[in-house]
Each structure stands twice: as structure tokens, then as C-alpha cells.
Coordinates of C-alpha atoms in Angstrom, one line a residue:
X22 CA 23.4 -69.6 -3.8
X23 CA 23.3 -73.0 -3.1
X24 CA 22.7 -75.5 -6.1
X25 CA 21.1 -78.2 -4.2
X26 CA 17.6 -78.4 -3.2
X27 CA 17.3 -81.3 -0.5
X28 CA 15.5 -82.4 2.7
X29 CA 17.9 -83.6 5.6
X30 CA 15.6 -84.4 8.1
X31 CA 11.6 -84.0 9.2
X32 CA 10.8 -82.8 12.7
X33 CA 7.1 -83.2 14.1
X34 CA 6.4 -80.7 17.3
X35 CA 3.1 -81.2 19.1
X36 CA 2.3 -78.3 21.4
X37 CA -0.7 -77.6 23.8
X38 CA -1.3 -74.7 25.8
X39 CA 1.5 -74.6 28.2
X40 CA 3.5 -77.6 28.1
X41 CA 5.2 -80.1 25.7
X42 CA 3.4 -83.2 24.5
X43 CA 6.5 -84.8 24.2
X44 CA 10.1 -84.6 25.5
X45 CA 12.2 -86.8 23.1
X46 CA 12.5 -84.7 20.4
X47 CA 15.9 -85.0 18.6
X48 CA 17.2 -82.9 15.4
X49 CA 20.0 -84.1 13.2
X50 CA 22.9 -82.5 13.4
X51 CA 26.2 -82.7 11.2
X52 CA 25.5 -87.0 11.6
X53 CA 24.8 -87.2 15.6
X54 CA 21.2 -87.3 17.3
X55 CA 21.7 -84.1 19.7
X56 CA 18.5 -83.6 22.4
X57 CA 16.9 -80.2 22.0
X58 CA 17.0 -78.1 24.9
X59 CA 14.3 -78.8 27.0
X60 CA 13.9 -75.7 28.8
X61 CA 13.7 -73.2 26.2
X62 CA 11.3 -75.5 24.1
X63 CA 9.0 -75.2 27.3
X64 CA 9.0 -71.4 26.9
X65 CA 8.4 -71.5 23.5
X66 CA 5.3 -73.6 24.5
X67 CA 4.6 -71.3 27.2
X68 CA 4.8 -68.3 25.2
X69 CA 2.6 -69.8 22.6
X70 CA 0.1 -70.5 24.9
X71 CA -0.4 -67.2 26.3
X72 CA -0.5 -65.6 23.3
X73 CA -3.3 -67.8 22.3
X74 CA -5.3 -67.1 25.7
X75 CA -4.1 -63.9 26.5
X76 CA -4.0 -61.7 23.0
X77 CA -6.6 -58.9 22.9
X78 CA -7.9 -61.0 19.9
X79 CA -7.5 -64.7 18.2
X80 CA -4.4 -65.5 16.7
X81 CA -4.2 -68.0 14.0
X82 CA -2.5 -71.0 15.2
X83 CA -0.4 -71.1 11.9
X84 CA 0.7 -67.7 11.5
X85 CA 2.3 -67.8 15.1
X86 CA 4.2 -70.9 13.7
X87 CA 5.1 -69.7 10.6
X88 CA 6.5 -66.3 12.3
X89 CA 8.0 -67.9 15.0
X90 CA 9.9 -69.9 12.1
X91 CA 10.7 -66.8 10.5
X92 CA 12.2 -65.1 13.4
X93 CA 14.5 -67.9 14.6
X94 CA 16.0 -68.0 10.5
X95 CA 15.8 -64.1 10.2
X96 CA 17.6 -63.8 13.6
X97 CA 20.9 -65.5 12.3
X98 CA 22.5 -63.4 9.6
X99 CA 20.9 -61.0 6.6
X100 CA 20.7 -63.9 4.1
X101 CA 19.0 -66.2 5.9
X102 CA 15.3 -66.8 5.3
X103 CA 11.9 -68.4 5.8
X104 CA 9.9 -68.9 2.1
X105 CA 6.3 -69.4 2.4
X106 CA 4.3 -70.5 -1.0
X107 CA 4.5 -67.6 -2.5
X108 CA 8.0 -65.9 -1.6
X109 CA 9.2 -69.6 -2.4
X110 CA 8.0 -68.9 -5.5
X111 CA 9.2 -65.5 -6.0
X112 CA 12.6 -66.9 -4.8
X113 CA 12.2 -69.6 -8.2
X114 CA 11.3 -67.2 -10.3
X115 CA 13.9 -64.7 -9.3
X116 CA 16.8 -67.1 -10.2
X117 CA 15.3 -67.8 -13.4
X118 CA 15.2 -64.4 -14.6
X119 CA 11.7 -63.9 -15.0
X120 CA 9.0 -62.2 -12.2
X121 CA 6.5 -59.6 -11.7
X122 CA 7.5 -56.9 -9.7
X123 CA 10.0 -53.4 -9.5
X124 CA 12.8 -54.9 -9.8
X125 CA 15.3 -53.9 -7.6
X126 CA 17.8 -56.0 -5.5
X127 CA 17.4 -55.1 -1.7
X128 CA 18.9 -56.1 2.0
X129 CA 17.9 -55.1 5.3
X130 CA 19.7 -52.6 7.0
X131 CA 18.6 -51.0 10.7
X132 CA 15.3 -52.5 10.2
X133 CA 15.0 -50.9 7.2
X134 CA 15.0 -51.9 3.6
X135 CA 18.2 -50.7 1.7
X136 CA 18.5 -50.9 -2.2
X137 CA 21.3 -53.0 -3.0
X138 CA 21.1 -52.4 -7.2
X139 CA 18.5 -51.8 -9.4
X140 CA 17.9 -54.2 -12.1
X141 CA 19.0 -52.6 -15.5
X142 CA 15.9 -51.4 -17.6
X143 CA 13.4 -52.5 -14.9
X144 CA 10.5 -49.7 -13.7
X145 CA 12.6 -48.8 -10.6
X146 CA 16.1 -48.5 -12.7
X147 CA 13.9 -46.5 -15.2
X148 CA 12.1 -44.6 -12.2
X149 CA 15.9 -43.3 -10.6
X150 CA 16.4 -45.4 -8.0
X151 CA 20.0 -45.9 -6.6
X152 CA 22.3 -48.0 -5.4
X153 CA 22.1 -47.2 -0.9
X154 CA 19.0 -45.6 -1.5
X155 CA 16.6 -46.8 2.0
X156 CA 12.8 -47.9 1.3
X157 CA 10.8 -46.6 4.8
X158 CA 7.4 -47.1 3.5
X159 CA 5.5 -49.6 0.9
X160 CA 2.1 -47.8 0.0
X161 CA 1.0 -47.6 3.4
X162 CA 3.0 -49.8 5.1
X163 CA 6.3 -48.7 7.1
X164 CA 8.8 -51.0 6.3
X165 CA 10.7 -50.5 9.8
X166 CA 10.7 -54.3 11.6
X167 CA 9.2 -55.7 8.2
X168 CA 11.2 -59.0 7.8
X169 CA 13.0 -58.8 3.9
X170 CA 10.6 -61.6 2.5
X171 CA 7.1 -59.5 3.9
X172 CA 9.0 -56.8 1.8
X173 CA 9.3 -58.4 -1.2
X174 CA 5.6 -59.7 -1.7
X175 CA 4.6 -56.1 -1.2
X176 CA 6.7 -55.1 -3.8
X177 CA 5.7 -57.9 -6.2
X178 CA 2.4 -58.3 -7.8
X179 CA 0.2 -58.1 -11.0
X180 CA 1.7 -56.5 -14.1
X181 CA 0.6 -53.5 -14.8
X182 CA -0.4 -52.5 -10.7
X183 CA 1.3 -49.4 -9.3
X184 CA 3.7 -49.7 -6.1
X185 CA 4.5 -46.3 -4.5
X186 CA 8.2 -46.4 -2.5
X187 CA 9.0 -44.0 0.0
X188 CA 12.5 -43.3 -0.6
X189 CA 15.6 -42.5 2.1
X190 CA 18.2 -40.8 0.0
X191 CA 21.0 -39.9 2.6
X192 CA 23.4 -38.8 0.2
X193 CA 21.1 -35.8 -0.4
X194 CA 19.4 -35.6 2.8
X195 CA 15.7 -35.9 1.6
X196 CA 13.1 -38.6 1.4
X197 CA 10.4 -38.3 -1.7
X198 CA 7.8 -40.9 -2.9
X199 CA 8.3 -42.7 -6.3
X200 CA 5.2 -44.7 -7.6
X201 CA 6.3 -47.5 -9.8
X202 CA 4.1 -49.7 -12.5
X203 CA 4.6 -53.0 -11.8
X204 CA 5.7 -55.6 -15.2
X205 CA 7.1 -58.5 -16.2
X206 CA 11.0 -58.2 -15.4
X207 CA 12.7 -60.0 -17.8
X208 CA 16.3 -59.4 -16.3
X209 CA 19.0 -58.9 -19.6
X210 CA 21.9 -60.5 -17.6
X211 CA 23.9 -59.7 -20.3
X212 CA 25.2 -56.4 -22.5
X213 CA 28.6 -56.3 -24.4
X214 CA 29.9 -54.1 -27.1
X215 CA 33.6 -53.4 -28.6
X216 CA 34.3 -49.7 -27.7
X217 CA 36.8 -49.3 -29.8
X218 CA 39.0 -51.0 -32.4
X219 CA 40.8 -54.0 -30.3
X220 CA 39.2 -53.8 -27.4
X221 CA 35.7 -54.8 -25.5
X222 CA 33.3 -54.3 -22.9
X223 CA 31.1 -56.8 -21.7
X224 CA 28.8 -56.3 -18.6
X225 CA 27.2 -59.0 -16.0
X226 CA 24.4 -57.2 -14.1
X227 CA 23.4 -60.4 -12.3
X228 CA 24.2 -64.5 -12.6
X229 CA 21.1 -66.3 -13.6
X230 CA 20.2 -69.2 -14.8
X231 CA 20.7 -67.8 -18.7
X232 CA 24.1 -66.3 -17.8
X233 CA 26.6 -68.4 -18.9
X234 CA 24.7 -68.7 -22.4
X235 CA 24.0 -65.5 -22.7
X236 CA 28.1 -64.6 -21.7
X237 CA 29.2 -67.5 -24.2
X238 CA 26.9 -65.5 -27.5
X239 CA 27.6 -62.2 -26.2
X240 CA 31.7 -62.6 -26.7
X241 CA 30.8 -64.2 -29.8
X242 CA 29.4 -61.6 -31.3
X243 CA 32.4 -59.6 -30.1
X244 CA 35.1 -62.0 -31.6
X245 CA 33.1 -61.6 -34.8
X246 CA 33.2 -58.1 -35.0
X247 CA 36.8 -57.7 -33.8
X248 CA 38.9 -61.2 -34.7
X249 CA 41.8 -59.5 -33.2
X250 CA 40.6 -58.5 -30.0
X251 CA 43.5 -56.8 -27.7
X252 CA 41.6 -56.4 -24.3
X253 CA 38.4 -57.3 -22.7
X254 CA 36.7 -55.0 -19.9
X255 CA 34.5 -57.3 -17.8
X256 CA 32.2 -54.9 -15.6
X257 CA 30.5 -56.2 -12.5
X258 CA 29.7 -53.2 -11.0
X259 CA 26.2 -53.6 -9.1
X260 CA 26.2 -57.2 -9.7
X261 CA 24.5 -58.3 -6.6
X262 CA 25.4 -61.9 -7.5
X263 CA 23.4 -65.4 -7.8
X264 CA 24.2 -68.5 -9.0
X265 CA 27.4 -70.7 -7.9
X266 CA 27.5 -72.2 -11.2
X267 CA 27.3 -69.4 -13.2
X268 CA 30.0 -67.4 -11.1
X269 CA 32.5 -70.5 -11.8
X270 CA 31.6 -70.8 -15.4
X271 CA 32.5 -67.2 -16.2
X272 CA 35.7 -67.7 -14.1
X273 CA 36.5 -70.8 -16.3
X274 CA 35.8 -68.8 -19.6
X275 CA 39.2 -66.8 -18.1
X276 CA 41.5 -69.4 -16.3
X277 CA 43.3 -72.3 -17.1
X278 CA 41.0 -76.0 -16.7
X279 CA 41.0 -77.5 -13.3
X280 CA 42.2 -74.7 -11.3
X281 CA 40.4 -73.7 -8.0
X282 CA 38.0 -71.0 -8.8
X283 CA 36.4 -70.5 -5.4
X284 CA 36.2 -73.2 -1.8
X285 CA 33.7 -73.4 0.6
X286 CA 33.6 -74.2 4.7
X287 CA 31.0 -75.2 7.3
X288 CA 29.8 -77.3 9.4
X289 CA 28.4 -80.1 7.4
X290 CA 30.5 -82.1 5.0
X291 CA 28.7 -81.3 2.3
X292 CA 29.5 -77.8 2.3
X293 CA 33.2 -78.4 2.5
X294 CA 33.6 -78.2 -1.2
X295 CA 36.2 -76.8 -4.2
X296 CA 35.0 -75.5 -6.8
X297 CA 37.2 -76.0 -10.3
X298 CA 37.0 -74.7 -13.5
X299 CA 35.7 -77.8 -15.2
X300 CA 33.0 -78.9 -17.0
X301 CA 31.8 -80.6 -14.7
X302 CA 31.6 -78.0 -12.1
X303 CA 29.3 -75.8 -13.7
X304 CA 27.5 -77.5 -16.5
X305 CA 23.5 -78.2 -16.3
X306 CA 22.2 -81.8 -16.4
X307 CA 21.7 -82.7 -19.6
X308 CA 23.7 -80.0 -21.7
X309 CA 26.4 -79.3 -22.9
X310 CA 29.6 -77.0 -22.3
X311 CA 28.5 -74.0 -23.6
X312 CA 32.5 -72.6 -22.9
X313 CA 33.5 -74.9 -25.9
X314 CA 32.1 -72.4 -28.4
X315 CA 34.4 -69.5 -27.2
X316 CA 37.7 -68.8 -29.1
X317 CA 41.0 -69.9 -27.6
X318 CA 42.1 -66.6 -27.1
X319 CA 39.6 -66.3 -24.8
X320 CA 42.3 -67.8 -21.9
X321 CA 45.2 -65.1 -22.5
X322 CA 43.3 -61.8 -24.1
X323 CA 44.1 -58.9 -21.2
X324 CA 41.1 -58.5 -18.9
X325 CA 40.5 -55.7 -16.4
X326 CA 37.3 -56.1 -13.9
X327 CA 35.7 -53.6 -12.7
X328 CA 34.1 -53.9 -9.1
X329 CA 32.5 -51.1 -6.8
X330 CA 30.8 -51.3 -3.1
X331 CA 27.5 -52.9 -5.2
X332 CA 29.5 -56.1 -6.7
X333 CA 28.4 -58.8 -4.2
X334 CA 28.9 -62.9 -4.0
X335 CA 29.1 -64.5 -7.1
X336 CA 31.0 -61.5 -8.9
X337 CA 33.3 -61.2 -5.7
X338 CA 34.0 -64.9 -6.5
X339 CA 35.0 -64.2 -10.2
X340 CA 36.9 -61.3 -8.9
X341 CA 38.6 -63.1 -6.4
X342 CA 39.5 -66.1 -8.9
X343 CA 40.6 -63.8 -11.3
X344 CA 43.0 -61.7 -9.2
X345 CA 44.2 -64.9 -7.2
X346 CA 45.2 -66.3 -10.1
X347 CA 47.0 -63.2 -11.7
X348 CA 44.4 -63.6 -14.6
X349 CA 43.0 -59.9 -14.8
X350 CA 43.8 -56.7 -12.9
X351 CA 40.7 -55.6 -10.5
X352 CA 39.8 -51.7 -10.6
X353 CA 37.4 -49.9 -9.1
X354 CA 36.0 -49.6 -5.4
X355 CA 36.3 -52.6 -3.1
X356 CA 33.5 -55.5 -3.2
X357 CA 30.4 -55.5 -0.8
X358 CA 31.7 -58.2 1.3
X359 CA 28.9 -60.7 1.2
X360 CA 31.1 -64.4 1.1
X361 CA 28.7 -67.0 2.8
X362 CA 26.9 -69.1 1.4
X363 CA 22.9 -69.9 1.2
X364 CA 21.7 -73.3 0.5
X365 CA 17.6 -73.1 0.0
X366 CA 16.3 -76.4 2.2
X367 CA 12.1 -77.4 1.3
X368 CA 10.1 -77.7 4.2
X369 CA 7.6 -79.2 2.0
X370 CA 6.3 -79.3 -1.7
X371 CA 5.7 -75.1 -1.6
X372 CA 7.4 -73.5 1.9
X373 CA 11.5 -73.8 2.6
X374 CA 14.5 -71.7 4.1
X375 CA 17.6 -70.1 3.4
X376 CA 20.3 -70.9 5.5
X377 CA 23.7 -70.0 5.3
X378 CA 25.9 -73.1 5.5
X379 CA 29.2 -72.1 4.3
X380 CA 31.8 -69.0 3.9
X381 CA 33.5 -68.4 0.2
X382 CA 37.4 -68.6 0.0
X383 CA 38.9 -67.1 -2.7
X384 CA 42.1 -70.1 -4.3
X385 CA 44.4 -68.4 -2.1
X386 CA 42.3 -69.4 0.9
X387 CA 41.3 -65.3 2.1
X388 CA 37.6 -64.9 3.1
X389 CA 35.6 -62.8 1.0
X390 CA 33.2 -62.7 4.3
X391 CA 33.0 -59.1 5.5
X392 CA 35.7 -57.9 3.8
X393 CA 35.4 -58.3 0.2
X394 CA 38.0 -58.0 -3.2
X395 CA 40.2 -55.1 -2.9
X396 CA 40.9 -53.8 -6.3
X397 CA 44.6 -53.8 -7.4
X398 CA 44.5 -50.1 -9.2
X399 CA 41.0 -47.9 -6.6
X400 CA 40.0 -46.0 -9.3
X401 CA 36.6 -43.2 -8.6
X402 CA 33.2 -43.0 -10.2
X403 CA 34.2 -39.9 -12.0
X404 CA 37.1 -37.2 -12.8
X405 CA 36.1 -35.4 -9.9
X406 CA 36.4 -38.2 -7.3
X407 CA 34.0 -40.5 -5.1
X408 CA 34.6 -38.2 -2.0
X409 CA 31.4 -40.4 -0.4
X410 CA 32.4 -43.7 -0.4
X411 CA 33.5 -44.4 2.7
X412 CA 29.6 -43.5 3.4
X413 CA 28.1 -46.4 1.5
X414 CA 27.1 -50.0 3.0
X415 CA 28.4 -53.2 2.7
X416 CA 28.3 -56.4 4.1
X417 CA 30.3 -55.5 7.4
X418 CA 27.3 -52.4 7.8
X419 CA 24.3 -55.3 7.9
X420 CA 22.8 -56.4 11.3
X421 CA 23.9 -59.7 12.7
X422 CA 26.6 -60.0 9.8
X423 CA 28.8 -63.2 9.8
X424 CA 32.6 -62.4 10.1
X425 CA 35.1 -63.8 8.2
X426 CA 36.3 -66.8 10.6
X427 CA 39.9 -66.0 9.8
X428 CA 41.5 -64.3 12.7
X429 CA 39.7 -61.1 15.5
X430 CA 38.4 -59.0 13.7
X431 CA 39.7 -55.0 14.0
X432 CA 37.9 -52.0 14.5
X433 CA 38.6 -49.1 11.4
X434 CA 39.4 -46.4 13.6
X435 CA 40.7 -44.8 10.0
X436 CA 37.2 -45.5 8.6
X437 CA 35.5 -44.1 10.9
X438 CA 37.6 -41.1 10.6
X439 CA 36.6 -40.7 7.0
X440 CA 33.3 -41.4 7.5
X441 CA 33.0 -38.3 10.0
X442 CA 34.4 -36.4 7.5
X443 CA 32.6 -37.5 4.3
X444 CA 29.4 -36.7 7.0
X445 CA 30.6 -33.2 7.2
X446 CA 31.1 -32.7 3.3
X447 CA 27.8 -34.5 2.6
X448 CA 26.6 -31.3 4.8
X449 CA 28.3 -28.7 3.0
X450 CA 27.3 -29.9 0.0
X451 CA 23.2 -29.9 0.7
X452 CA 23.9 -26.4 1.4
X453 CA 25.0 -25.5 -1.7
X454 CA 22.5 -27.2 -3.9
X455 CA 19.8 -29.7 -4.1
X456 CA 19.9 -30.8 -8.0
X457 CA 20.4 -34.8 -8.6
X458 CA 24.2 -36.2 -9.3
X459 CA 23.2 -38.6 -12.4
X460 CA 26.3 -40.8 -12.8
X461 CA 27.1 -41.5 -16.5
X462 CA 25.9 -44.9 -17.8
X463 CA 27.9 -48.2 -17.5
X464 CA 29.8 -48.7 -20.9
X465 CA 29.2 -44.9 -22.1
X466 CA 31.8 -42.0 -23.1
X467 CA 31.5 -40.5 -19.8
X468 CA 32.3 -43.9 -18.2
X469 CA 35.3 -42.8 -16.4
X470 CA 36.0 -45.6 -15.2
X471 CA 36.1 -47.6 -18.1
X472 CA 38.0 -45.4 -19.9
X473 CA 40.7 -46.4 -17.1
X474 CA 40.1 -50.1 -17.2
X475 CA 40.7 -49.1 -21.3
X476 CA 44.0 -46.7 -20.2
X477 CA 45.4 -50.5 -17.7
X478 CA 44.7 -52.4 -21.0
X479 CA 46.4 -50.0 -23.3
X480 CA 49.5 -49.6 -21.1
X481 CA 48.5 -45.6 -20.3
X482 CA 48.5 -43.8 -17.4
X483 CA 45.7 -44.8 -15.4
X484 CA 44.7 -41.5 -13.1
X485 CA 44.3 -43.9 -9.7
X486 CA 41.4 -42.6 -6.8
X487 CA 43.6 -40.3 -4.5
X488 CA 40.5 -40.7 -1.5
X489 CA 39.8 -44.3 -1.2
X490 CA 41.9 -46.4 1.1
X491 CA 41.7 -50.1 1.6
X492 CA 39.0 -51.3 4.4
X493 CA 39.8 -53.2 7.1
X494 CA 37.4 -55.7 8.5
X495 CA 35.7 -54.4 11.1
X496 CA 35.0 -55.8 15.0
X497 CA 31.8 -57.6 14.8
X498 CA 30.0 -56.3 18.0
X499 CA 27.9 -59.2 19.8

């Protein structure tokens, strides 16, 4: 997520078989030279050299380093992570818009590879895979241990190759294989239409690079249709997130100039930061305001956002400005929970990391870390309820997830509670039949939940979810 691409400092290590060549190393840290600690760098030596002599067979020199490097990042939270040439490519490309692959957007969960969202109109979203669905095998290859980024080159490759996924659906208590032609994904960001006389949907699957211009002509083709425009639906359901400036831009379209849309905290200074909705937070180098072009009415028209368990980072930041500032009512499930921040550092002119630096703040100062955007009106996928919610990940679920920083964190003994019992359901269920649940389409007829966020807007009752309760941030355990 982070906009910058810089290098703060070079570090040369020179290591023999067994011991250090040198014992002054230093690293820079938040402006002071702090030693690193001897002892441990003498193990990693030690260790190093073993492996060399010892293995049953020869180890290339670089791939130790390179994995070694991978599994201190890996090790720190779910975000963090070690590009080498080609995954720092595929990392480029991704925020662009435009790679070769599935497309899907994935995380790691118990050493296994969890589907966050698939993309919308990519192979996999046309091939049935789901939101929570778990990958356990690439062609041949278990994914269990497989770090995130050995994942994804797997998954990529020439258009026009085959990919088969061995697919985890716990929902339904079955795993099946699903072979996938790999293409060009040329990720549609972007889809709006007006539903009805007065009022509009527009829907952000992701924040890319395109985005914001793609946001700014999608409500103009809306105001031209419908001059009079009485309410906006903005969906962000399965918006996994992206770029900062795109996620402040869309909150600018909304809020009045120079409010806080979103703040950031960490150690360094440069990721103490507030985020406004300004021109000058958001706009590219050598453009122009694209958010000039939109109406006026743009800044009071009624919005309602929707949000479920797969809206993540940047569209938790839109939420969260948009509720903070009493700007739009949030419906739907509660967010993901995935506030930190990732600034991408080069190691050189093709290899880099992710690091977290920083945790999001919504303008009323709350952590989305962990926790997420609680909807103001918890409304279900469908007439019939969302009796399995309480069953699907989020950001609190991950491995070695970051906590919010605001306070001890609680166990959800009430969680848990409804987890054992949506377990026992789930059971019942499988018993009785086998046959795929297809949710209706985002922005279709059966879209019950848009026809709520349409009900909020119209002043109508809104029929509210009668199952899902608000969830507590959990005790990280150490």
C-alpha cells in the first residue's frame, strides 16, 4: 500500500563457514546506528555453514540467502514480503491492473493458501471460485509451508497455459480440483449502473492505478443518464483493497476538502502521516484532478456502502472516512480487519520487500487493525440469512496478525460460541444435501442486499440481519 518506493540504507554481510568476517556491522534504525546482535548473527553463520557441509547435497549459496531473507520478512505479519525478480514484477504489474495469471486475490492461512476474492470476470471468478475457499495443492505441488509469493509464481504464467487448483471448500465439506486457463487479467476496477429512476449503483472491485479515473467517468455516465440523482449505492463488497491514493481520492469524491480521510502510525517518521481529501493527497505527478469533473452534487447526494467479511484495507479506509464523518450509512457484514500498512522497499534494481510500517486510523482515531468497520444497519447475503458468518476469516484469523495497538486485546467468548454452533449447522446441512449455494450477482434483482442499501436510501424499512452481532477484537496469542 505504500506510495513510496525508496532505499534507506545498504548493508553488506560477508560470511564464511562458521564465523563472521566482521563484527561491526550496524543497520539504521528510526535515525540512530544500533549494533546488531552479535550472537545470533554468529548462529546464523553457523547454521549456514553446516548446511553448506553438512546437507545430503549442495545448496546454492544464493538460494539459502534469498530464503533465509524470506523467512525473517514472512515471519513478521501476513503482509509482509520478500519480491525476487519476478514476484517484484508480478507485484508491479498487479497494481497496474494488468498480469498473466487466475486471477484471484489470496492470503495465507494455517500454512495454507486462502482465497481472499476472486477478481470479477477473471478464469477463476468464471471457473466458481469463492470468497474462503482454501488452495491445498498447485498442479503437483502442496501448498502447505509454501511462502504466499512461491504461490503466486505458480499460479502465474503464460496466457493461454492451464493451472489446476485443488480446492478446500469447508462450507460444504469437500475438496475438488478446478483446472484454470491462464490469460491476460485485465482487472475492470470499475462497474456502475442506475437501478432505477433516481438512484445508482456503482461498484469498486479493487483500487488500481486506473481507479480513480475510471470512478470519475463511471458517475459521469450516471449523472448523464439520471441529472437528478436521489441516492448512490457504493459497493465494496470483496474489495480486497490497493492503492492509498486511490482509497483517499474516492473518499474525497464524498467529503468535504481538507478533512482527514484516513492517519497512519509507526515507528519511523515518515509513516506518521494524515491523509486529507485534497488534491494534493491523491493526485499523480503530472496530472490533473480528475475529481474536478464530477458534479457538485456529488458532496451531499445520499450514499449507502456496502461492506462484507471480503472488503479489506483501502475500502475499510473509505468506509471508515465515510462513516466517521457521518457522510454515508455502512450496511452489510463487518470489514476483514486488515489496517497496517505496507511500504514496498528495493533491495536493488529487480528484488525488494514488503514491510509493514504503519497501522490505519480511521479520523476519529479507531484502528481498523484486527478489528475492521462495523456496519451501522448488519444486513445478510440473502432473505434467508447468513447463518455462516461467524465461520469466515478475517484479519484477526491470520497467523502472526498485528493487533490493533489501542488497548489488550479480548478474547470473543460470544464468537466462539457462535462459531460452535454455525460448526454444528454447517453439519446438518451436508447431511441434507450436496448441491452448490450460488449467491446472486453484485448489482442484480436478487441482490438482497442492495435492494436494502436501495430501502436506507428510500427511507423504507430495511429488514436488518437478526444473526450477526458485532465482533470483538480478539486476544492475539504470542
Amino acid at each position: 500500500m505504500g506510495q513510496k518506493l525508496k532505499i534507506t540504507g545498504w548493508i553488506t554481510v560477508g560470511v564464511v563457514a562458521g564465523a563472521l568476517t566482521t563484527v561491526s556491522l550496524q543497520t539504521v534504525a528510526r535515525g540512530a546506528m544500533t549494533p546488531l546482535p552479535l550472537e545470533e548473527i554468529q548462529q546464523l553463520s553457523a547454521v549456514f555453514g553446516l548446511v553448506k557441509t553438512d546437507y545430503v547435497e549442495p545448496v546454492d549459496d544464493k538460494k539459502l540467502i534469498t530464503d533465509a531473507i524470506s523467512g525473517m520478512v514472512s515471519s513478521l505479519d501476513p503482509h509482509s514480503q520478500y519480491f525476487d525478480k519476478k514476484s517484484f514484477k508480478e507485484f508491479r504489474e498487479g497494481t497496474s491492473g494488468r498480469f498473466v495469471g487466475v486471477g484471484i486475490e489470496i492470503t495465507q492461512d494455517d500454512g495454507l493458501i486462502k482465497v481472499v476474492s476472486p477478481i470479477e470476470g477473471s478464469p477463476a471468478f468464471r471457473a466458481g471460485i469463492k470468497t474462503n475457499d482454501l488452495i491445498t495443492k498447485i498442479d503437483e505441488t502442496a501448498v502447505k509451508g509454501l511462502a504466499l509469493n512461491d504461490a503466486v509464481k505458480k499460479m502465474r504464467g503464460e496466457p493461454n497455459t492451464q493451472v489446476t487448483l485443488t480446492i478446500l471448500r469447508k462450507d460444504e465439506s469437500r475438496t475438488f480440483p478446478v483446472t484454470i486457463t491462464r490469460e491476460e487479467i485485465k482487472t475492470q476496477s470499475v462497474k456502475g449502473k442506475v437501478v432505477e429512476p433516481g438512484y445508482a449503483w456503482v461498484r469498486l472491485s479493487q483500487f488500481q492505478e486506473r481507479t480513480v479515473d475510471d470512478f470519475v467517468r463511471k458517475l459521469e455516465e450516471v449523472y448523464k443518464q439520471e441529472p437528478n440523482l436521489k441516492g448512490l449505492v457504493l459497493d465494496l463488497r470483496n474489495d480486497p483493497g490497493g492503492l492509498l491514493d486511490a482509497a483517499v481520492a474516492v473518499s474525497a469524491a464524498f467529503l468535504p476538502e481538507n478533512v482527514t480521510v484516513v492517519s497512519t502510525n509507526g515507528q519511523l517518521a515518515e509513516s506518521k502521516a494524515t491523509f486529507k481529501a485534497a488534491p494534493e493527497f491523491y493526485q499523480r505527478r503530472g496530472s490533473g484532478d480528475p475529481l474536478r469533473r464530477l458534479p457538485a452534487a456529488i458532496k451531499t447526494v445520499p450514499v449507502v456502502v456496502l461492506v462484507n467479511e471480503g472488503s479489506a484495507s483501502a475500502s475499510e479506509i473509505v468506509a471508515g472516512a465515510l462513516q466517521d464523518h457521518k457522510r454515508a450509512t455502512i450496511m452489510g457484514s463487518q470489514t476483514f480487519g486488515k489496517g497496517s500498512v505496507q511500504t514496498v522497499r528495493p533491495l536493488g534494481p529487480d528484488t525488494g520487500i514488503k514491510l509493514t510500517t504503519a497501522r490505519y486510523y480511521t479520523p476519529s482515531g479507531k484502528s481498523i487493525q484486527a478489528k475492521g468497520i462495523v456496519p451501522d444497519v448488519m444486513v445478510d447475503e440473502t432473505a434467508e440469512g447468513d447463518l455462516f458468518a461467524s465461520l469466515r476469516m478475517r484479519e484477526a484469523d491470520l497467523e502472526k496478525h498485528l493487533g490493533s495497538g489501542q488497548g489488550e486485546e479480548v478474547k470473543d467468548v460470544a464468537r466462539e460460541k457462535a462459531r460452535e454452533e454455525a460448526r454444528k449447522r454447517l453439519e446438518e446441512e451436508t447431511k441434507k444435501h450436496v448441491a452448490e449455494r450460488k449467491m446472486p450477482e453484485f448489482g442484480s434483482d436478487q441482490d438482497f442486499q442492495l435492494a436494502q442499501a436501495l430501502n436506507q436510501l428510500k427511507g423504507k424499512t430495511v429488514l436488518a440481519s437478526k444473526t450477526q452481532t458485532e465482533r470483538k477484537e480478539e486476544k492475539k496469542e504470542n
